[in-house]
Coordinates of C-alpha atoms and ligand atoms in Angstrom, one line a residue:
M1 CA -10.6 22.8 16.3
A2 CA -9.4 19.5 14.8
K3 CA -10.8 16.4 16.4
N4 CA -8.7 13.6 17.9
D5 CA -8.3 10.8 15.3
L6 CA -6.1 8.5 17.4
V7 CA -6.4 8.2 21.2
L8 CA -4.3 6.0 23.4
E9 CA -5.6 5.7 26.9
N10 CA -3.5 4.1 29.6
V11 CA -1.8 1.7 27.1
T12 CA 0.4 -0.8 28.7
K13 CA 2.5 -3.5 27.0
K14 CA 4.6 -6.1 28.8
F15 CA 7.1 -8.6 27.6
G16 CA 7.4 -11.1 30.5
G17 CA 8.7 -9.0 33.4
L18 CA 9.6 -6.0 31.2
T19 CA 7.0 -3.2 30.9
A20 CA 7.9 -1.9 27.4
V21 CA 5.0 0.6 27.4
D22 CA 3.7 1.9 30.7
R23 CA 0.2 3.5 31.0
L24 CA 0.7 5.7 28.0
D25 CA -1.9 8.4 27.1
M26 CA -1.5 10.1 23.7
E27 CA -3.8 12.0 21.3
V28 CA -3.1 12.6 17.7
C29 CA -5.4 15.1 15.9
Q30 CA -6.6 14.9 12.3
G31 CA -4.1 16.3 9.8
Q32 CA -1.3 16.6 12.4
I33 CA 2.4 15.5 11.8
Y34 CA 3.0 14.0 15.2
G35 CA 6.4 12.7 16.5
L36 CA 7.1 10.0 19.0
I37 CA 10.7 10.2 20.3
G38 CA 12.8 8.8 23.0
P39 CA 16.2 7.0 23.6
N40 CA 16.9 3.6 22.2
G41 CA 14.8 0.9 23.7
A42 CA 12.3 3.4 25.2
G43 CA 9.3 1.6 23.7
K44 CA 8.5 3.6 20.6
T45 CA 8.3 0.7 18.1
T46 CA 6.3 -1.3 20.6
I47 CA 3.7 1.5 20.7
F48 CA 3.5 1.4 16.9
N49 CA 3.0 -2.4 17.2
C50 CA 0.2 -1.9 19.7
I51 CA -1.6 0.7 17.5
T52 CA -1.3 -1.5 14.4
G53 CA -2.4 -4.7 16.2
I54 CA 1.0 -6.6 15.9
H55 CA 1.4 -6.7 19.7
P56 CA -2.0 -6.2 21.3
C57 CA -1.7 -4.3 24.6
E58 CA -2.7 -6.0 27.8
E59 CA -4.2 -2.8 29.4
G60 CA -5.7 0.4 28.1
R61 CA -7.6 1.3 25.0
I62 CA -6.7 2.5 21.5
L63 CA -9.5 4.5 19.7
W64 CA -9.5 5.4 16.1
K65 CA -12.0 8.0 15.0
G66 CA -14.0 7.0 18.1
D67 CA -13.9 3.2 17.4
D68 CA -12.2 0.9 19.8
I69 CA -9.5 -0.9 17.8
T70 CA -7.5 -2.3 20.8
K71 CA -8.3 -5.9 20.1
L72 CA -8.5 -5.8 16.3
P73 CA -6.0 -7.9 14.2
P74 CA -3.5 -6.0 11.9
H75 CA -5.5 -6.5 8.7
R76 CA -8.7 -5.1 10.2
I77 CA -6.7 -2.1 11.5
A78 CA -5.1 -1.6 8.0
A79 CA -8.6 -1.8 6.4
K80 CA -9.6 1.1 8.7
G81 CA -7.0 3.3 7.1
I82 CA -4.0 2.9 9.5
L83 CA -0.9 2.0 7.4
R84 CA 2.7 1.9 8.4
T85 CA 6.3 1.4 7.3
F86 CA 8.9 -0.5 9.3
Q87 CA 12.2 0.5 10.9
T88 CA 14.0 -2.0 8.6
I89 CA 12.6 -2.1 5.1
R90 CA 10.2 -4.9 4.4
L91 CA 9.7 -5.1 0.7
F92 CA 9.6 -8.0 -1.7
P93 CA 13.2 -7.7 -3.0
Q94 CA 12.9 -9.6 -6.2
M95 CA 9.7 -8.0 -7.3
S96 CA 9.5 -4.8 -9.3
V97 CA 8.8 -1.4 -7.8
A98 CA 5.3 -1.4 -9.4
E99 CA 4.5 -4.9 -8.0
N100 CA 5.7 -3.9 -4.5
I101 CA 3.4 -0.8 -4.6
M102 CA 0.6 -3.0 -5.9
S103 CA 1.0 -5.3 -2.9
G104 CA -0.2 -2.4 -0.8
R105 CA -3.6 -2.5 -2.6
H106 CA -4.6 -5.8 -1.0
V107 CA -6.2 -4.1 2.0
K108 CA -8.6 -2.3 -0.5
S109 CA -9.7 -5.4 -2.2
S110 CA -13.1 -6.8 -1.0
Q111 CA -13.6 -9.4 -3.8
G112 CA -13.6 -13.2 -3.2
W113 CA -10.8 -15.3 -4.7
W114 CA -13.2 -16.7 -7.3
H115 CA -13.5 -13.3 -8.9
G116 CA -9.8 -13.4 -9.7
I117 CA -9.9 -16.9 -11.0
M118 CA -13.0 -16.4 -13.1
H119 CA -11.8 -12.9 -14.3
T120 CA -15.2 -11.5 -13.5
P121 CA -16.1 -7.9 -14.5
K122 CA -15.7 -6.9 -10.9
S123 CA -12.1 -8.4 -10.8
R124 CA -11.3 -6.5 -14.0
R125 CA -12.7 -3.3 -12.6
D126 CA -10.6 -3.8 -9.4
E127 CA -7.5 -4.5 -11.4
R128 CA -7.9 -1.3 -13.5
E129 CA -8.4 0.8 -10.4
N130 CA -5.4 -0.9 -8.6
W131 CA -3.1 -0.1 -11.5
L132 CA -4.4 3.5 -11.6
K133 CA -3.5 3.9 -7.9
V134 CA 0.0 2.4 -8.6
E135 CA 0.4 4.9 -11.4
E136 CA -0.5 7.7 -9.0
Q137 CA 2.1 6.6 -6.5
L138 CA 4.8 6.2 -9.2
E139 CA 4.1 9.7 -10.2
F140 CA 3.8 11.2 -6.7
F141 CA 7.0 9.5 -5.5
Q142 CA 8.9 10.1 -8.7
L143 CA 9.5 6.4 -9.2
H144 CA 8.4 6.1 -12.8
E145 CA 11.8 5.4 -14.3
F146 CA 12.2 2.5 -11.9
T147 CA 8.7 0.9 -12.5
V148 CA 9.9 -2.5 -13.7
Q149 CA 13.2 -2.6 -11.7
P150 CA 13.5 -5.2 -9.0
V151 CA 13.5 -3.4 -5.7
Q152 CA 16.7 -5.0 -4.5
S153 CA 18.6 -3.3 -7.3
L154 CA 17.7 0.2 -6.1
P155 CA 19.7 2.3 -3.7
Y156 CA 18.5 2.3 -0.1
G157 CA 17.0 5.8 -0.2
L158 CA 14.8 4.8 -3.1
Q159 CA 13.7 1.6 -1.4
R160 CA 12.5 3.7 1.5
R161 CA 10.5 5.8 -0.9
V162 CA 8.9 2.6 -2.4
E163 CA 7.9 1.5 1.1
I164 CA 6.1 4.7 1.7
A165 CA 4.5 4.5 -1.7
R166 CA 3.2 1.0 -1.0
A167 CA 1.6 2.3 2.2
M168 CA 0.1 5.2 0.4
A169 CA -1.3 2.9 -2.3
A170 CA -3.7 1.7 0.4
E171 CA -5.1 5.2 0.7
P172 CA -4.4 5.6 4.5
S173 CA -6.0 8.2 6.7
L174 CA -3.1 7.7 9.2
L175 CA 0.4 7.0 8.0
I176 CA 2.8 5.6 10.6
L177 CA 6.4 5.9 9.8
D178 CA 9.0 4.1 11.9
E179 CA 12.3 5.9 11.5
P180 CA 11.8 7.0 7.9
A181 CA 15.1 8.8 7.6
A182 CA 17.2 5.9 8.9
G183 CA 20.1 5.3 6.5
L184 CA 19.3 8.3 4.3
N185 CA 21.9 10.9 3.3
D186 CA 21.2 14.7 3.8
K187 CA 19.8 15.2 0.3
E188 CA 17.5 12.2 0.7
T189 CA 16.4 13.4 4.1
M190 CA 15.4 16.8 2.6
G191 CA 13.5 14.9 0.0
L192 CA 11.7 13.0 2.7
L193 CA 10.8 16.1 4.5
K194 CA 9.1 17.6 1.5
L195 CA 7.3 14.3 0.7
V196 CA 5.9 14.1 4.2
F197 CA 4.6 17.7 4.0
R198 CA 3.0 16.8 0.6
I199 CA 1.4 13.7 2.0
R200 CA -0.1 15.7 4.9
E201 CA -1.5 18.2 2.3
M202 CA -3.5 15.3 0.9
G203 CA -5.3 15.1 4.3
V204 CA -3.3 12.2 5.7
T205 CA -2.4 12.4 9.4
I206 CA 1.2 11.3 10.1
L207 CA 2.7 9.7 13.2
L208 CA 6.4 9.1 13.1
I209 CA 9.3 7.8 15.1
E210 CA 12.6 9.5 14.2
H211 CA 16.1 9.8 15.7
D212 CA 17.2 12.6 13.4
M213 CA 16.3 15.5 15.7
D214 CA 16.8 18.2 13.1
L215 CA 14.2 16.5 11.0
V216 CA 11.8 16.0 13.9
M217 CA 12.1 19.7 14.9
Q218 CA 11.4 20.8 11.3
L219 CA 8.6 18.3 10.5
T220 CA 6.4 17.8 13.6
E221 CA 3.8 20.0 15.2
K222 CA 3.6 18.0 18.4
L223 CA 5.8 15.4 20.1
T224 CA 5.4 12.8 22.8
V225 CA 8.7 11.8 24.5
I226 CA 9.0 8.5 26.2
N227 CA 11.7 6.9 28.3
F228 CA 11.5 3.4 29.8
G229 CA 8.0 3.1 28.3
K230 CA 6.7 6.1 30.2
K231 CA 5.7 9.5 28.8
I232 CA 8.1 12.1 30.2
A233 CA 7.0 15.1 28.1
E234 CA 4.6 16.3 25.5
G235 CA 4.4 19.5 23.6
T236 CA 5.6 21.5 20.5
P237 CA 9.2 20.9 19.3
A238 CA 10.2 24.3 20.8
Q239 CA 8.8 23.2 24.2
I240 CA 10.4 19.8 24.1
Q241 CA 13.8 21.2 23.3
Q242 CA 13.7 23.2 26.5
N243 CA 12.3 20.4 28.7
K244 CA 14.7 19.4 31.5
D245 CA 13.5 15.8 31.7
V246 CA 14.0 15.3 28.0
I247 CA 17.5 16.7 28.0
E248 CA 18.3 14.4 30.9
A249 CA 16.9 11.4 29.2
Y250 CA 18.9 12.0 26.1
L251 CA 22.1 13.2 27.6
G252 CA 22.1 11.3 31.0
S253 CA 21.7 13.2 34.2
D254 CA 25.3 14.6 34.2
D255 CA 25.2 18.3 33.8
D256 CA 28.2 18.3 31.5
D257 CA 26.7 20.0 28.4
Ligands
ATP1 N1 9.0 -9.0 20.9 C1 9.7 -8.6 22.0 N2 9.9 -9.4 23.0 C2 10.6 -9.1 24.1 N3 11.0 -7.8 24.4 C3 10.8 -6.9 23.4 C4 10.1 -7.2 22.2 N4 10.0 -6.1 21.5 C5 10.6 -5.1 22.2 N5 11.1 -5.6 23.3 C6 11.7 -4.8 24.4 O1 10.9 -3.7 24.7 C7 11.7 -2.6 25.0 C8 11.2 -1.5 24.0 O2 11.6 -1.8 22.7 P1 11.3 -1.0 21.4 O3 11.8 -1.7 20.2 O4 9.8 -0.6 21.4 O5 12.1 0.4 21.7 P2 12.4 1.6 20.7 O6 12.1 2.8 21.5 O7 11.6 1.4 19.5 O8 13.9 1.4 20.4 P3 14.8 1.9 19.2 O9 14.8 3.4 19.1 O10 16.2 1.3 19.5 O11 14.2 1.2 18.0 C9 13.1 -2.9 24.8 O12 13.7 -3.2 26.0 C10 13.1 -4.2 23.9 O13 14.2 -5.0 24.2

């Protein structure tokens, strides 16, 4: 039986008088593709922000492989192997595809700034390894032909791919994807589906928010559904599709379809 990698216990996040996440419990197992869904404004991105240390939660605990990461800053959480992408793409638009992917390597670098300035053997070793990892991502994500192109010149679908490639360059154990299919056409969405399965085959656990329900149902093994910050259901995609509370949350309580 796979062990729980990520455990949220009673996680609560408030913005002034608004409780965006309300006493949430959730467990993601090693190697799972796990979905977090819910209507607009339900609190999904806030949960990702709590996990990745952007908005530390006021109550509850977040455990990663048994370690309490609740109060850690984002860079320490990233260094533990939890990497993410954002709902709106956050790349360096004027930098090349390769440079953007390389920027993901900074969490793996342990050397002091003087190594870089002095071009020490350690810094040269690090640089070689970093470029090797960038090469691997260019290959894996089929981005080779765009290596030196500025990211801003690429179509949106490719930019999304670069963003995932940058996160993968940091060699994550948990990859968190915030609406990875947003803005993609059908062909690109199919490509994304295959990519996510291949990333999981590499042993990476995946947690994602997605509004494209066809994609969620095909991709995920387990889902947590939230509404107004509270968990309203949890289960396999088949169980969630039948769940009355979920149907109501998405369609409203009217029984008209
Ligand atoms: N930094 C913030 N300050 C104040 N309120 C916030 C902040 N971030 C989110 N909220 C509020 O918290 C609630 C949950 O927002 P969140 O973005 O987590 O929802 P979501 O489920 O990700 O929505 P969507 O699917 O539309 O992206 C919303 O009411 C939102 O307005």
